[in-house]
CSV table of C-alpha atoms and ligand atoms in Angstrom, one decimal:
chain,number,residue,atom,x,y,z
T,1,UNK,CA,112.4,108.4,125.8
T,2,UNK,CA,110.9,108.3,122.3
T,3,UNK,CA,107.4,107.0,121.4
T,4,UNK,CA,105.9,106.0,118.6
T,5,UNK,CA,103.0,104.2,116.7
T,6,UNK,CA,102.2,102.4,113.6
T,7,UNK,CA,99.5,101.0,111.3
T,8,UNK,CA,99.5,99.0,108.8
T,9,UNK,CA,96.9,97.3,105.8
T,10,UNK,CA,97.2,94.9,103.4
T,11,UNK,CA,94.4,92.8,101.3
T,12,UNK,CA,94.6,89.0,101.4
T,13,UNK,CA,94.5,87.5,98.1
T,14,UNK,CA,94.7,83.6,97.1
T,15,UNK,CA,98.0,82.3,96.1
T,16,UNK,CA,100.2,84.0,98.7
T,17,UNK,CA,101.5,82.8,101.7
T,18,UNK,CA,100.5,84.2,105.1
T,19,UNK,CA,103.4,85.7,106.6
T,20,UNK,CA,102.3,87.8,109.9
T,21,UNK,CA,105.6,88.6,112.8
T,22,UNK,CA,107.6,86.9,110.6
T,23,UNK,CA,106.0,83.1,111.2
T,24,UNK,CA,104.6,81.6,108.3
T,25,UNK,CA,100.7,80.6,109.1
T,26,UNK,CA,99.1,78.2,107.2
T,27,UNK,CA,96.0,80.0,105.9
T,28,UNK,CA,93.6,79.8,102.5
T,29,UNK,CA,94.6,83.6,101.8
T,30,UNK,CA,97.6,85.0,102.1
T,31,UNK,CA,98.8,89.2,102.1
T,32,UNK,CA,99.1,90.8,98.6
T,33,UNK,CA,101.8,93.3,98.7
T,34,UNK,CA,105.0,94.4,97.3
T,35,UNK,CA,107.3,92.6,100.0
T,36,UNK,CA,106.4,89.4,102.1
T,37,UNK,CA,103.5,91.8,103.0
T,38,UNK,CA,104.0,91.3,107.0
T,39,UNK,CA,101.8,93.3,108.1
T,40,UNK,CA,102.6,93.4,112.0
T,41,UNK,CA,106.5,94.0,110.8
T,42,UNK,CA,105.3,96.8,108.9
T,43,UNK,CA,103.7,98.4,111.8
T,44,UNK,CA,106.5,97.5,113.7
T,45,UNK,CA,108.5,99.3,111.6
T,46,UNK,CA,106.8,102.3,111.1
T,47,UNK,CA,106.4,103.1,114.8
T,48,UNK,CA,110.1,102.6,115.2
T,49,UNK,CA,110.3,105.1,112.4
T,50,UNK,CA,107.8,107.2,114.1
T,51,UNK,CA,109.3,107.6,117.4
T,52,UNK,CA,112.7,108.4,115.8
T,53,UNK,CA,110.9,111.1,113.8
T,54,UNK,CA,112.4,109.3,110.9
T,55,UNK,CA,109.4,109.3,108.4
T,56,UNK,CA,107.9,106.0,107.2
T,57,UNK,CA,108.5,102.7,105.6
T,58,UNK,CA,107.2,104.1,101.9
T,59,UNK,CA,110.4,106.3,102.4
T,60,UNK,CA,113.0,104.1,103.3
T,61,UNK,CA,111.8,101.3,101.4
T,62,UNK,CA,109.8,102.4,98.2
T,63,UNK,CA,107.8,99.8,96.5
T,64,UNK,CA,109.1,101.0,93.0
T,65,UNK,CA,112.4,99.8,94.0
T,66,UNK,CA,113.2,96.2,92.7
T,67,UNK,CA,115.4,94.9,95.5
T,68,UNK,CA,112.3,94.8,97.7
T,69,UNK,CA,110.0,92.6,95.6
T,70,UNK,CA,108.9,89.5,98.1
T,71,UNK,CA,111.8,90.7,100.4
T,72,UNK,CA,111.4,89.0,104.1
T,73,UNK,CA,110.0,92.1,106.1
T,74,UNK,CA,112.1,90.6,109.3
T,75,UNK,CA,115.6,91.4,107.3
T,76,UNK,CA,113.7,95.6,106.5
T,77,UNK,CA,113.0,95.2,110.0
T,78,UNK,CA,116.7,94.6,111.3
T,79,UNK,CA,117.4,97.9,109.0
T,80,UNK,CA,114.9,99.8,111.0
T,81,UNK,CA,117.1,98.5,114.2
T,82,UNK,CA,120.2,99.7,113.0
T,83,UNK,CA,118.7,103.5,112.4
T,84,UNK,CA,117.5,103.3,116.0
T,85,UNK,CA,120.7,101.8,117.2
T,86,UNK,CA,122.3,104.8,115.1
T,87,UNK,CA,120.5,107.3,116.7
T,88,UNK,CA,121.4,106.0,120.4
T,89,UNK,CA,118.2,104.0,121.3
T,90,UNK,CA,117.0,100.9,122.3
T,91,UNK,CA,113.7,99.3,122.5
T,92,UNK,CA,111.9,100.1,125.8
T,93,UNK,CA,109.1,98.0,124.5
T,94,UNK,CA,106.9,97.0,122.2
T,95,UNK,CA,102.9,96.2,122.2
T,96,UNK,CA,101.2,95.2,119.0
T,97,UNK,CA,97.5,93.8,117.9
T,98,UNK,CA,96.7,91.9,114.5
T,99,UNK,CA,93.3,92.5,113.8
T,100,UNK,CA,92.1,89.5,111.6
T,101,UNK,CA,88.9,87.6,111.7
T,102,UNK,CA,91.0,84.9,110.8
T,103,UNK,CA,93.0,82.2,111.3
T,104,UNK,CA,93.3,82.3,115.2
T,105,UNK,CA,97.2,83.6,116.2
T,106,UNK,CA,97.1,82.6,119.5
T,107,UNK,CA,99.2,79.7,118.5
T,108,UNK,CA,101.4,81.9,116.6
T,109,UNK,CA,101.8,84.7,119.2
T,110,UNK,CA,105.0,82.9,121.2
T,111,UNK,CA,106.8,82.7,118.2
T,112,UNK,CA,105.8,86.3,116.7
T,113,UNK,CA,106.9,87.7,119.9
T,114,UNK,CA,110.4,85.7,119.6
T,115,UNK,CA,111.4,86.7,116.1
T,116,UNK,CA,110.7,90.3,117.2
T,117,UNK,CA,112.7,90.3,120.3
T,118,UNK,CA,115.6,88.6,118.1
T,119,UNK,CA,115.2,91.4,115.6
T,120,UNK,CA,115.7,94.3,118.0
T,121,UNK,CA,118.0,92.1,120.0
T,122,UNK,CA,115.9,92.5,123.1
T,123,UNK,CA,114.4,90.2,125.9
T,124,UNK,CA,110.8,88.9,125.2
T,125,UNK,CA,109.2,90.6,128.2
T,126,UNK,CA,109.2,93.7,126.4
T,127,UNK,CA,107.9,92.7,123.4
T,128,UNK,CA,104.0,92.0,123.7
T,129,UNK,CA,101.6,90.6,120.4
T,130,UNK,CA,98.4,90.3,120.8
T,131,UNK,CA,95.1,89.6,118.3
T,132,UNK,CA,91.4,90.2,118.2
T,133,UNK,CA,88.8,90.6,115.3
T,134,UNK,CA,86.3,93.0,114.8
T,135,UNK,CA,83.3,91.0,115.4
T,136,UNK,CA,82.8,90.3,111.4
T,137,UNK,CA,82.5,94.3,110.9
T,138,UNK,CA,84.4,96.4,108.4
T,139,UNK,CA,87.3,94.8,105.9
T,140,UNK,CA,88.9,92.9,108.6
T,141,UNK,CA,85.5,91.1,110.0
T,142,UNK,CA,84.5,90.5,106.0
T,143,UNK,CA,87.9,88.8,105.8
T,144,UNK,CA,89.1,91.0,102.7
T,145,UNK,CA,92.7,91.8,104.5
T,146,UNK,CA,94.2,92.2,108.1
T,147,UNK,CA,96.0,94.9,109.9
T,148,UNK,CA,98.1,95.8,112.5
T,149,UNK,CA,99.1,97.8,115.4
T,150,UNK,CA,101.8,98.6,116.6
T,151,UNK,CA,103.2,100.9,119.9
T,152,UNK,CA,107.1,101.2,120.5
T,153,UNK,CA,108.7,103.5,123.7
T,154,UNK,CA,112.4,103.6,122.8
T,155,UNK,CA,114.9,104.5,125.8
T,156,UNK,CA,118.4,106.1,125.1
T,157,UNK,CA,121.3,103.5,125.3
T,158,UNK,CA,123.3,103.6,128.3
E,1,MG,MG1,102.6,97.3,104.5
């Protein structure tokens, strides 16, 4: 089995929408970033990555490259699954946390946890989302951006 962990920032910034697990939340602030800016797909990603000791997102998807401007991160996501399905694996599961003083994803969290199972092509009791804030400390609790973790445990294909 492979394990691996990722992290992921980005700022919110007016004028863009919120995309978070790939479910579109209607927000006053939205992510700033080169892509949709999902942030819990990024982390996704980059623990997938991570456990198949295959570098990072900023590797296989560079933000000087064109193609990726406002690109949906479920469809880089899906790329992710191919590598792993590539290298023999599957998911064993998958726990994440958005850390966000705001809105409240608890509504959002069935649906997060669907599009990700889809994704990997996996059932939804092995893929977990989960939120909290940070009690109004740091850059999450002053509400200047929202990030993400994100644990995978891949198992070989049999
Ligand atoms: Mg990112």
């Amino acid at each position: 089995m492979r394990i691996g962990h990722g992290y992921d920032v980005h700022r919110l910034a007016a004028g863009r929408e919120l995309v978070i697990g790939g479910v579109s939340i209607e927000h006053e602030f939205g992510l700033d970033g080169h892509s949709d800016a999902d942030v819990l797909v990024h982390a996704v990603m980059d623990a997938v990555l991570g456990a198949l000791a295959l570098g990072d997102i900023g590797r296989h998807f560079p933000d000087t490259d064109a193609r990726h401007r406002g690109i949906s991160s479920m469809a880089l996501l899906r790329h992710v699954v191919r590598l792993m399905d590539q290298a023999g694996f599957r998911l064993g599961n998958l726990d994440a946390t958005v850390v966000a003083e705001a809105p409240k994803f608890a509504p959002f969290t069935p649906q997060m946890r669907e599009n990700l199972a889809g994704a990997f092509d996996a059932p939804i009791d092995r893929v977990n989302v989960k939120a909290t804030t940070e009690e109004g400390l740091g850059f999450t609790g002053a509400r200047t951006g929202i990030a993400a973790h994100a644990v995978v445990l891949l198992e070989p294909k049999v």
